[in-house]
Coordinates of N, CA and C in Angstrom, one line a residue:
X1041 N 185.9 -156.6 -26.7 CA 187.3 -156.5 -26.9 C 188.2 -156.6 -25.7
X1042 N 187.6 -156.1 -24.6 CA 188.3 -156.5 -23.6 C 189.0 -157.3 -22.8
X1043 N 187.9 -158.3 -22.9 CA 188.5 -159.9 -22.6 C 189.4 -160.8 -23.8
X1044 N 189.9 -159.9 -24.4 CA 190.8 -160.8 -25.3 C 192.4 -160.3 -24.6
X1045 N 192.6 -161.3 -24.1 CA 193.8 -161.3 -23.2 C 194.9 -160.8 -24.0
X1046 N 195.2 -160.6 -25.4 CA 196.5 -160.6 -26.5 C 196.4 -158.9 -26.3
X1047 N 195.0 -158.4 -26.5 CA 194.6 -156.6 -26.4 C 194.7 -155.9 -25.0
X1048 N 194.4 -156.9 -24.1 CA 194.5 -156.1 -22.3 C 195.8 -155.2 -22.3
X1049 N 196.8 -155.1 -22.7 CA 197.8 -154.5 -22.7 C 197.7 -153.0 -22.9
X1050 N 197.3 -153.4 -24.3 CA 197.2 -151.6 -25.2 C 195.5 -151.3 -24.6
X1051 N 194.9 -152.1 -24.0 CA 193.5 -151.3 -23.6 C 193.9 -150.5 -22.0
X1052 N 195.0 -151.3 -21.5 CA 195.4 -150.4 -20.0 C 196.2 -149.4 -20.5
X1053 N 196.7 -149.0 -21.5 CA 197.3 -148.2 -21.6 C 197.0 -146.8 -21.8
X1054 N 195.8 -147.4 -22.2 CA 195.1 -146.0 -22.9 C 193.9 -145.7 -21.4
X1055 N 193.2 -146.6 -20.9 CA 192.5 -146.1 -20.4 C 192.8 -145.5 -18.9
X1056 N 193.9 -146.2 -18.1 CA 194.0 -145.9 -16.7 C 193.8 -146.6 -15.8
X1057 N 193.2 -145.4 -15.0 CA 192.8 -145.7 -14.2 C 191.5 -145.1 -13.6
X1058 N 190.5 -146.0 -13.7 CA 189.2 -145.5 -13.5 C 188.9 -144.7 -12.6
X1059 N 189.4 -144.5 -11.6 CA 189.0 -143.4 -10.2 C 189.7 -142.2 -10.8
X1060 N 190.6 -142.4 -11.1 CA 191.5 -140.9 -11.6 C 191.0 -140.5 -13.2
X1061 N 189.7 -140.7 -13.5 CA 189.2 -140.1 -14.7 C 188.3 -138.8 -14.2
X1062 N 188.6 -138.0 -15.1 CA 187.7 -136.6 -15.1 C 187.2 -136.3 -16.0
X1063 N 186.6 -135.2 -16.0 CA 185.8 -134.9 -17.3 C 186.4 -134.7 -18.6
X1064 N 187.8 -134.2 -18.5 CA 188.5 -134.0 -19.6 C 189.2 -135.3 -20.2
X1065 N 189.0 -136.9 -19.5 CA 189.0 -137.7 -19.9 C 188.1 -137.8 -21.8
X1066 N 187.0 -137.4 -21.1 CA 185.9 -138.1 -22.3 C 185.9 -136.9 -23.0
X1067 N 185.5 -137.3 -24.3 CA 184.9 -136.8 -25.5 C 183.4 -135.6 -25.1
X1068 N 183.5 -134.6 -26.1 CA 182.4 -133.6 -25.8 C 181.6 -133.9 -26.2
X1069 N 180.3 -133.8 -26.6 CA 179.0 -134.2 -27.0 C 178.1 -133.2 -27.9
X1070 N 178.5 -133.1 -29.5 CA 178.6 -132.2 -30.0 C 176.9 -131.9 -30.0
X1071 N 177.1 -130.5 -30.3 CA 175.4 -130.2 -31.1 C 174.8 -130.1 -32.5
X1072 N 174.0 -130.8 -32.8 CA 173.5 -130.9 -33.8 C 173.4 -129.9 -34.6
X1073 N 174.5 -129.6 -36.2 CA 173.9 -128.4 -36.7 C 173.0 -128.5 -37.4
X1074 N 172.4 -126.8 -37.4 CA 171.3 -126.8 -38.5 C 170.4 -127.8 -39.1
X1075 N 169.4 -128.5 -39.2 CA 169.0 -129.5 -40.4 C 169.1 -130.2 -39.7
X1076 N 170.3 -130.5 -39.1 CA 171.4 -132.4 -39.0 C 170.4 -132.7 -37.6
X1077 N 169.7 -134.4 -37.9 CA 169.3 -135.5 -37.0 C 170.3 -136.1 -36.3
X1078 N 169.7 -136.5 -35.2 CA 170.9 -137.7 -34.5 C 170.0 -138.9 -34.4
X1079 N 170.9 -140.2 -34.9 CA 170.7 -141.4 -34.7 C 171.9 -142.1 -33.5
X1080 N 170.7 -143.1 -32.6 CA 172.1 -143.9 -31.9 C 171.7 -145.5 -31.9
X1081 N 172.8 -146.1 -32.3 CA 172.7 -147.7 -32.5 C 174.1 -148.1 -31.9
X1082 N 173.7 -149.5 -31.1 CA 174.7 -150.2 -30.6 C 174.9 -151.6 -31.4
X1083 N 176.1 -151.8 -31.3 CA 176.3 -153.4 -32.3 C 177.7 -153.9 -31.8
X1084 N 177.6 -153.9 -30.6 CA 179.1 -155.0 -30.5 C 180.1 -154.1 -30.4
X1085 N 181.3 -154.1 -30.7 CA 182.5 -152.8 -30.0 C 182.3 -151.6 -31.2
X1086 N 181.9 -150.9 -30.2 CA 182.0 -149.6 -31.0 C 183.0 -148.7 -31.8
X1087 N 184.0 -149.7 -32.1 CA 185.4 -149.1 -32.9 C 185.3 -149.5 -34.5
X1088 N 184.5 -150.8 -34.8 CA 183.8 -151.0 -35.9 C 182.6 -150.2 -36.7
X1089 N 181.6 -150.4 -35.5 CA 180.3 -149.7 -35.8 C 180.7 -148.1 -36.1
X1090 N 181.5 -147.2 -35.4 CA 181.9 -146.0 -35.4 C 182.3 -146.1 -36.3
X1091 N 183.4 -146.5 -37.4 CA 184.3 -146.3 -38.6 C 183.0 -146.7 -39.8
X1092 N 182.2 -147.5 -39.5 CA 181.4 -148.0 -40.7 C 180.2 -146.9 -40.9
X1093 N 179.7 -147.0 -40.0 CA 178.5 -145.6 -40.3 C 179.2 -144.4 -40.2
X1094 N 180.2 -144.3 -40.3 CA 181.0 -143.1 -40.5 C 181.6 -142.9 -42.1
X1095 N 180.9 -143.5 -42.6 CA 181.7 -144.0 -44.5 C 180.3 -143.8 -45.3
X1096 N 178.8 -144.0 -44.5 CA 177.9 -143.5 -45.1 C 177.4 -141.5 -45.6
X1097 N 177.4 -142.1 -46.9 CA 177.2 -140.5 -47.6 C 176.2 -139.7 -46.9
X1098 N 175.9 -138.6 -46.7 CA 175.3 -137.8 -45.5 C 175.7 -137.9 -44.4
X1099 N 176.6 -138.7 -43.7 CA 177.0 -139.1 -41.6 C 178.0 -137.6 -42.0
X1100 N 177.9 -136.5 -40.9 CA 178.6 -135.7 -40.9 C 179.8 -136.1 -39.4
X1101 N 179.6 -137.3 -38.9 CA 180.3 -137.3 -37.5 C 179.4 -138.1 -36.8
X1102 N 180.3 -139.6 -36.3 CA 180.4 -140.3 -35.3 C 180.3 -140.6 -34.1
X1103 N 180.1 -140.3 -32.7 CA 180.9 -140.6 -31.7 C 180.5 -141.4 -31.0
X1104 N 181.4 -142.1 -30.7 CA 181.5 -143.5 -29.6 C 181.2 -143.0 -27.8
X1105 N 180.6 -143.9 -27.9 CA 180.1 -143.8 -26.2 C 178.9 -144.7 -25.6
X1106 N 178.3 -144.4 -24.9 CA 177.4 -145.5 -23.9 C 175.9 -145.4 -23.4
X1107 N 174.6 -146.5 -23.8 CA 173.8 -145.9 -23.5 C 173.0 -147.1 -23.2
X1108 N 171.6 -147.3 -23.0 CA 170.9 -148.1 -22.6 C 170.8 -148.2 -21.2
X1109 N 171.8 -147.9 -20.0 CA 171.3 -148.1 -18.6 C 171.2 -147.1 -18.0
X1110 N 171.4 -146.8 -17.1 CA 171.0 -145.9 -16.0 C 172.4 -144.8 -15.4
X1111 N 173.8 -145.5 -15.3 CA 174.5 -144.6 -14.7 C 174.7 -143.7 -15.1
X1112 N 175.1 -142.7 -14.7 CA 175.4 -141.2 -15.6 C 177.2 -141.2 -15.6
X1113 N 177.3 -140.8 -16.9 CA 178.7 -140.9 -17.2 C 179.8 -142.5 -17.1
X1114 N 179.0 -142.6 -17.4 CA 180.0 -144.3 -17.0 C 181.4 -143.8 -17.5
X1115 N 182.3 -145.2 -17.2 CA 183.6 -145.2 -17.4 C 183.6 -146.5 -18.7
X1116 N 184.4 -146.4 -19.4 CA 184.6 -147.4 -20.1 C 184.8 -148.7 -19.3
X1117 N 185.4 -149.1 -18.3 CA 185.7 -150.3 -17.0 C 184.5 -150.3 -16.7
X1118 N 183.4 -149.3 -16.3 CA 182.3 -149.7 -15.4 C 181.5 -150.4 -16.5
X1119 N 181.3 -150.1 -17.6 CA 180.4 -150.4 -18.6 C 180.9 -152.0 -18.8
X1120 N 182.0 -152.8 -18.7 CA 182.3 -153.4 -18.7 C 182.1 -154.5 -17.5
X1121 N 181.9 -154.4 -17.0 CA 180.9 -155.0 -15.7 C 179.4 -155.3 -16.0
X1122 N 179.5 -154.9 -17.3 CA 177.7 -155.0 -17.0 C 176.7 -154.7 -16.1
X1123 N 177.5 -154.0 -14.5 CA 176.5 -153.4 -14.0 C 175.9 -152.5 -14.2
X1124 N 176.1 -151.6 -15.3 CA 175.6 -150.2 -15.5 C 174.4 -150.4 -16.1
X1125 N 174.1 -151.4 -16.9 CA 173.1 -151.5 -17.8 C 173.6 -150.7 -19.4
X1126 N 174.4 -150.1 -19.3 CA 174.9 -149.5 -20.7 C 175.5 -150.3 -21.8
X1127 N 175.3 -150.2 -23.1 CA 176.0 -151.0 -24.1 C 176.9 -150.0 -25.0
X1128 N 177.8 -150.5 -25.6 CA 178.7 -149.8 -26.0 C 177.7 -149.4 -27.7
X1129 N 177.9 -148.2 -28.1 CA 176.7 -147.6 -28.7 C 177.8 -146.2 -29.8
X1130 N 177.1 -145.8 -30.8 CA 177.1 -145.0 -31.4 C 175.8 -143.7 -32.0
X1131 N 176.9 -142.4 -31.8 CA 176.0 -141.5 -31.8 C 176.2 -140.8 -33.4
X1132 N 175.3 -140.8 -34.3 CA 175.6 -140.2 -35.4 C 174.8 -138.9 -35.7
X1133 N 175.6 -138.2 -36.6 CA 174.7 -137.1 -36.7 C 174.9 -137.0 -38.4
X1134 N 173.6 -136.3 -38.7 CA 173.7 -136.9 -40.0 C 172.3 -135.9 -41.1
X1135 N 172.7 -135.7 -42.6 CA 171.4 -135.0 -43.1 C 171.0 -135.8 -43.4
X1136 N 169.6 -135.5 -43.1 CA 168.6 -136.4 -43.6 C 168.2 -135.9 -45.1
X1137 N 168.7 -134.8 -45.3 CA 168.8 -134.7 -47.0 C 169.4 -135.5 -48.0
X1138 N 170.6 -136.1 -47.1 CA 171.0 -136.7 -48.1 C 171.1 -138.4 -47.8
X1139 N 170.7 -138.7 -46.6 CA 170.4 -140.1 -46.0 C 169.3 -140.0 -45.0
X1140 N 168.6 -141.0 -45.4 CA 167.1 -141.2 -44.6 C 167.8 -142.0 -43.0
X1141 N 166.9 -142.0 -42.1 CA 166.7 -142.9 -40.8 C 166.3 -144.4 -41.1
X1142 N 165.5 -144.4 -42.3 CA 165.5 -146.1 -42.7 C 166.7 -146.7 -43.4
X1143 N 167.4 -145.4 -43.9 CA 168.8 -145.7 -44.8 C 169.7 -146.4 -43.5
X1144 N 169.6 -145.2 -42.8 CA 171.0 -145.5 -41.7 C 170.6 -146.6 -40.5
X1145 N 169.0 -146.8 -40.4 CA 168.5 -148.3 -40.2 C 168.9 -149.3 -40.6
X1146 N 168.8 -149.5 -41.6 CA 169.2 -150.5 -42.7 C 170.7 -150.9 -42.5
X1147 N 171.5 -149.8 -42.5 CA 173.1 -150.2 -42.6 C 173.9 -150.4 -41.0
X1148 N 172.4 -150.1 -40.1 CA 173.3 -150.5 -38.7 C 172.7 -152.0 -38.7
X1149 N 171.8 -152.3 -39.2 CA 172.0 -154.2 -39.2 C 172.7 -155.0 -40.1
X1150 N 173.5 -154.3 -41.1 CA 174.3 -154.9 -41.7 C 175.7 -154.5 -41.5
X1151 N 176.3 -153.4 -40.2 CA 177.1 -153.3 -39.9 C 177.8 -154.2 -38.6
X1152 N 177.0 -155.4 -38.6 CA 177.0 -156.3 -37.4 C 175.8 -157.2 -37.3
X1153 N 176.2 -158.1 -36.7 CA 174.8 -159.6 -36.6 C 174.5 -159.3 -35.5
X1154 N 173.2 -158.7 -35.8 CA 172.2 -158.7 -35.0 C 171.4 -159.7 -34.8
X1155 N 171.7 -161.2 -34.6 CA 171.1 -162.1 -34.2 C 172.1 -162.7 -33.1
X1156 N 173.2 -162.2 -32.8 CA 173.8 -162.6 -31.8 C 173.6 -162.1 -30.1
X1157 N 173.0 -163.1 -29.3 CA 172.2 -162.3 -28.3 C 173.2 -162.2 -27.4
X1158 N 173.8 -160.6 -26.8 CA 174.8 -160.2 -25.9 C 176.2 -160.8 -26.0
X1159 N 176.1 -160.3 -27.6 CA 177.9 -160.8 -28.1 C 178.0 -160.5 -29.1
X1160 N 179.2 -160.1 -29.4 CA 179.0 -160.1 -31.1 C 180.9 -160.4 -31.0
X1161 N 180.8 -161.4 -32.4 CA 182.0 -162.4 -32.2 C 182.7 -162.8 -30.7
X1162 N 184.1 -162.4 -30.7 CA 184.8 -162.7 -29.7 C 184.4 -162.1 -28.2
X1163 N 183.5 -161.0 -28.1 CA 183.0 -160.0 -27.4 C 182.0 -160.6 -26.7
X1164 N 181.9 -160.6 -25.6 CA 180.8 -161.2 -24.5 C 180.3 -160.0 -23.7
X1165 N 178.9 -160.2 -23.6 CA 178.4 -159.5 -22.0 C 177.2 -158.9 -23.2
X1166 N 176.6 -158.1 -21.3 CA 175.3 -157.5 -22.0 C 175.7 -155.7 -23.2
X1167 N 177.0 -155.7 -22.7 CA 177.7 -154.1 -23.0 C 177.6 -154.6 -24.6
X1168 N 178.3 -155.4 -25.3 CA 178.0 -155.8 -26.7 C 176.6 -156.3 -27.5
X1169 N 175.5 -156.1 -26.5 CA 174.8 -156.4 -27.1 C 173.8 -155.5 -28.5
X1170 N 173.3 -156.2 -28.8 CA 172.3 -155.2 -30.4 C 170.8 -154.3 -29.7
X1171 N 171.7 -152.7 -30.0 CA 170.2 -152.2 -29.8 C 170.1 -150.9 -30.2
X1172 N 169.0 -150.6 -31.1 CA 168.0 -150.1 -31.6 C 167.4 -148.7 -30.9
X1173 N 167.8 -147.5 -31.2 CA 166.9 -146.8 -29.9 C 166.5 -145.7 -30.9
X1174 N 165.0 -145.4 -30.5 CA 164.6 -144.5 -31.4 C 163.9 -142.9 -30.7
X1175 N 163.8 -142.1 -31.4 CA 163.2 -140.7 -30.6 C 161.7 -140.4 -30.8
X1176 N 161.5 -141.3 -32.4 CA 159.9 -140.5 -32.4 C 159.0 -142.4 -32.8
X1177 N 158.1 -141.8 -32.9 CA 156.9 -143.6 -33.3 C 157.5 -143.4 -34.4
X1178 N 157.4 -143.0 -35.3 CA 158.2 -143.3 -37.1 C 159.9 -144.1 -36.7
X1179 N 160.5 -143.2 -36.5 CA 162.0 -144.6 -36.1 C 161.1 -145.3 -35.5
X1180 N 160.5 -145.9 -34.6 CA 160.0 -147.2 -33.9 C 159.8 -147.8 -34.8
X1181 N 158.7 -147.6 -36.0 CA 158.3 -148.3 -36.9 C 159.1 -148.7 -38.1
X1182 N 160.1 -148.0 -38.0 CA 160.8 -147.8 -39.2 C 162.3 -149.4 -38.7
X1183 N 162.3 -149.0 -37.7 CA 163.1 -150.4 -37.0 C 162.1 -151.5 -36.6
X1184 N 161.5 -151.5 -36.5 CA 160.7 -152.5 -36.7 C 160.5 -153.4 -38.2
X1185 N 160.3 -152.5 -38.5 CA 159.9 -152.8 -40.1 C 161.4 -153.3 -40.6
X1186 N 162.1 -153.1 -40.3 CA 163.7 -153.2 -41.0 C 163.8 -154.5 -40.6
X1187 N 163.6 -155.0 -38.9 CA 163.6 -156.3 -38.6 C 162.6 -157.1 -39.1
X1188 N 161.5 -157.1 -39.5 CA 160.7 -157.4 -39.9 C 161.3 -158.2 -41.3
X1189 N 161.4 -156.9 -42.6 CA 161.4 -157.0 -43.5 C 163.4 -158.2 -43.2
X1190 N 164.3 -158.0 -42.8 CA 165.3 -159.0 -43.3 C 165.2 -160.0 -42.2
X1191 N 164.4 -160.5 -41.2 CA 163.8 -161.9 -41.2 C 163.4 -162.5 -41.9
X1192 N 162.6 -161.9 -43.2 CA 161.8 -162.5 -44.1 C 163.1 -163.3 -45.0
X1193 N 164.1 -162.0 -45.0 CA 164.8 -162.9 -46.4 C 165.6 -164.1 -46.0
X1194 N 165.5 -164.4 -44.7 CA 166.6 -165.0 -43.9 C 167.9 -164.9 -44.4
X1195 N 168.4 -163.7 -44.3 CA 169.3 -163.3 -44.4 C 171.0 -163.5 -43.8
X1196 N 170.1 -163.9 -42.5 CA 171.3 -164.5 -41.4 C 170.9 -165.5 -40.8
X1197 N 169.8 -166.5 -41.5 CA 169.4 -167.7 -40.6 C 168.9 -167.5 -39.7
X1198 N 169.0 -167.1 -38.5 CA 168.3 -166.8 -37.3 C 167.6 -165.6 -37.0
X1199 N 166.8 -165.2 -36.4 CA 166.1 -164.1 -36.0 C 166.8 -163.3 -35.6
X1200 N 166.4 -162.1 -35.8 CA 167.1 -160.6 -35.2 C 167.0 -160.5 -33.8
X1201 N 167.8 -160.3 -32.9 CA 167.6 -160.3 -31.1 C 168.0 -158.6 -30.5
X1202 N 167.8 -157.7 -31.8 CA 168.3 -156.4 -31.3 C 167.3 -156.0 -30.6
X1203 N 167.0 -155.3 -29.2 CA 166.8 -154.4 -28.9 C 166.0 -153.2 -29.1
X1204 N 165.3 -152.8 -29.4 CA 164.6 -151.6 -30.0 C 163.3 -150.8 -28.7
X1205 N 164.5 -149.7 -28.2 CA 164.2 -148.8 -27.1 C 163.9 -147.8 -26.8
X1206 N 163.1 -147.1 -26.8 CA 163.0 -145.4 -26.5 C 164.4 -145.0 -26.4
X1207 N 165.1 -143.5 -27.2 CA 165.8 -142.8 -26.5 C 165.9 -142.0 -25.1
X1208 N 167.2 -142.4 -24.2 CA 167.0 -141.7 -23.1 C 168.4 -140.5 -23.1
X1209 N 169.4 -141.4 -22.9 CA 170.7 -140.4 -22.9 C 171.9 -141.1 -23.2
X1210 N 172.2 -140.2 -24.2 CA 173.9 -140.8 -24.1 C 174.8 -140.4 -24.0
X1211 N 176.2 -141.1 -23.5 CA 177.3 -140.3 -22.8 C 178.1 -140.8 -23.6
X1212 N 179.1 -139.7 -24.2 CA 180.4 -139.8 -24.8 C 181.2 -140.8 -24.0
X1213 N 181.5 -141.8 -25.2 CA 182.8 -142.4 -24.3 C 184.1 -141.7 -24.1
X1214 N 185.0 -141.9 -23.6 CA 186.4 -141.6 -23.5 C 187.2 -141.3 -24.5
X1215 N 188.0 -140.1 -24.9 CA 188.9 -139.2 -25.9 C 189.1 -140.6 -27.0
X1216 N 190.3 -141.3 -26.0 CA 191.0 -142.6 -26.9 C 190.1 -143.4 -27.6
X1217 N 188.6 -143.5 -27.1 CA 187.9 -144.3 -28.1 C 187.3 -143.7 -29.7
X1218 N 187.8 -142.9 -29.5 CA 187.4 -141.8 -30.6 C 187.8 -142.4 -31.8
X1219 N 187.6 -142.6 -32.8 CA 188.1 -142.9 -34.0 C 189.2 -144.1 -34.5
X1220 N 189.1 -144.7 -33.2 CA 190.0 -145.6 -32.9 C 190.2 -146.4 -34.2
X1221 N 189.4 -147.0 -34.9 CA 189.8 -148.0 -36.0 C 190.8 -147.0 -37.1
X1222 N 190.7 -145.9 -37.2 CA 191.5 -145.1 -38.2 C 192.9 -144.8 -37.6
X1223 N 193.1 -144.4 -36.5 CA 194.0 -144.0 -35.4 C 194.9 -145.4 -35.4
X1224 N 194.6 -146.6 -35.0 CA 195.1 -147.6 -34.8 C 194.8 -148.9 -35.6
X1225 N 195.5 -148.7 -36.6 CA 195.6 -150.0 -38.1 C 196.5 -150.5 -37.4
X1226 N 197.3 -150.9 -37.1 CA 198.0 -151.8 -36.6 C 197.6 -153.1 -35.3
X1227 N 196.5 -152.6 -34.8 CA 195.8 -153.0 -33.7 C 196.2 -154.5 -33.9
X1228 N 196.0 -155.6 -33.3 CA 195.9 -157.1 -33.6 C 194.1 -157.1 -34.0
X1229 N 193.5 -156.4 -32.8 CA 192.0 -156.4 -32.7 C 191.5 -156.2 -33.6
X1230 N 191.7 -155.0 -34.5 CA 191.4 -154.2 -35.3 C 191.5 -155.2 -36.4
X1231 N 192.8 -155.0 -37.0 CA 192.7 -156.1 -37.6 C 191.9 -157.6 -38.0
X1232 N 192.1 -157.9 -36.4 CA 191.6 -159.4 -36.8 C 189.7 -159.4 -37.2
X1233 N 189.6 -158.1 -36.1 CA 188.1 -158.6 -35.7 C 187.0 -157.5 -36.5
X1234 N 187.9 -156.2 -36.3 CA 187.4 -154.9 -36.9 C 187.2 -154.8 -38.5
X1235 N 188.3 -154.7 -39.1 CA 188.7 -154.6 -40.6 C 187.4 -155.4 -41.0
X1236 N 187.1 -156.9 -41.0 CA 186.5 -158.1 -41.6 C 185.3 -157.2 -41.5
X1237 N 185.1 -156.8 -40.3 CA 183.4 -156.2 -40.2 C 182.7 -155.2 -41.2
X1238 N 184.2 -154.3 -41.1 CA 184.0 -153.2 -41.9 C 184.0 -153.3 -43.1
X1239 N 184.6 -154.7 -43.9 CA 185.0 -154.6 -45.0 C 183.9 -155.5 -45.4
X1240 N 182.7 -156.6 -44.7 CA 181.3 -156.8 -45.2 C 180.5 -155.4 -45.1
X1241 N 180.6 -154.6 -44.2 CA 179.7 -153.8 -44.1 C 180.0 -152.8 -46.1
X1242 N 181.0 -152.7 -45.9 CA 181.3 -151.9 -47.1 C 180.6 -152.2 -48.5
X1243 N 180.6 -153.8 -48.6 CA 180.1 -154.6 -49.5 C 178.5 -154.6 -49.8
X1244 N 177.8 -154.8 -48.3 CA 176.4 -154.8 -48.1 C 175.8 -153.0 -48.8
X1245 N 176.4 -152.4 -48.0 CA 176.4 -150.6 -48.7 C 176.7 -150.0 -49.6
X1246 N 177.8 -150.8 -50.3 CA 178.3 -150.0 -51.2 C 177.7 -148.6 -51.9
X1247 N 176.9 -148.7 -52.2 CA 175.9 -147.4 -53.3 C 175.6 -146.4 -52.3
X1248 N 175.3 -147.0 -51.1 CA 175.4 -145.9 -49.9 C 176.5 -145.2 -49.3
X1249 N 178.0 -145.4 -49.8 CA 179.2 -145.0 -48.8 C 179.5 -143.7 -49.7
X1250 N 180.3 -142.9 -49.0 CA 181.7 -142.0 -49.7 C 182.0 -142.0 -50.6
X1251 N 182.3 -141.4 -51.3 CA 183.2 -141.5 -52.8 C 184.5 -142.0 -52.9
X1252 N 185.1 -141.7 -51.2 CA 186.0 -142.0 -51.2 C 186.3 -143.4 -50.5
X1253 N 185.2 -144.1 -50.0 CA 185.3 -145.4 -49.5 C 184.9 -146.4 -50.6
X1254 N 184.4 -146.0 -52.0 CA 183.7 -147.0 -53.0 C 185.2 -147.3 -53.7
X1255 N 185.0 -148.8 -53.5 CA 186.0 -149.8 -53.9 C 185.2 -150.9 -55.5

């Protein structure tokens, strides 16, 4: 989203200035209650992927933030360099009573094309790329098997190019990225690039969402 020259405006606005960020810039990093699993999947800007696995029945909460490389605490700007090694990612937390890990498998490759290698639509670099990270050998297999199984149907014509990683760590992105697609409907971004995503993903899920997202 960054590189879309019409958005650089409202993205400096909110974000700053990278040297003058603190801790009370970013988002906390909640703990898991009781019961509740955490899943983390990356798919392209995180203001989409956040609002859509956030509409599945069982997701008790969202958060957007950064994972896959090495720095600690990135900035949103540094992540955007691609030198960090980090991609823009979501953290969900979620019962597994009432949604499985193959459930919320399943709906992070249909909440974005995962056959687009280090981009997804207008969005370039390695930070947008598709990836998969799991905690135990069952998620491994269980994403595996997900890629597996919608290759077969050719579903999107080309092969799946996601990623599929051991979990290491993930860092809350920054306050403003929080919830951003609900927060900001007027966006151009949003609109143009977000809504469409969300509103296939809704389609693909349907029997899986909210009561209050079923259209």
């Amino acid at each position: 989203m960054k590189r879309i020259i019409l958005f650089a405006a409202s993205v400096f606005l909110f974000a700053g200035c990278v040297n003058g960020q603190t801790s009370s810039d970013y988002a906390s990093l909640p703990q898991p209650k009781p019961g509740e699993q955490v899943a983390t999947f990356g798919g392209g800007c995180f203001w989409s992927m956040s609002e859509a696995m956030s509409e599945l029945k069982g997701v008790d909460k969202v958060v957007s933030g950064y994972a896959g490389g090495a720095k600690v605490r990135p900035s949103y700007e540094e992540v955007g360099t691609q030198e960090t090694g980090h991609a823009e990612v979501v953290q969900i937390y979620y019962d597994p009573k009432v949604i499985s890990f193959t459930t919320l498998a399943h709906a992070f490759f249909f909440a974005h094309n995962p056959t687009e290698l280090n981009y997804q639509g207008p969005d370039r670099g390695t930070d947008y790329r598709s990836i998969a990270f799991y905690r135990t050998p069952e998620e491994k297999a269980i994403l595996l098997n997900e890629i597996k199984k919608i290759d077969a149907t050719k579903h999107y014509g080309d092969p799946i190019v996601t990623q599929v990683v051991p979990f290491k760590a993930f860092y809350p992105a920054e306050k403003y990225h929080q919830g951003y697609y609900r927060l900001h409907p007027e966006s151009g971004y949003i609109q143009s690039v977000s809504v469409p995503k969300v509103e296939k993903f809704e389609q693909a899920m349907k029997a899986e969402l909210k009561p209050e997202f079923q259209k």
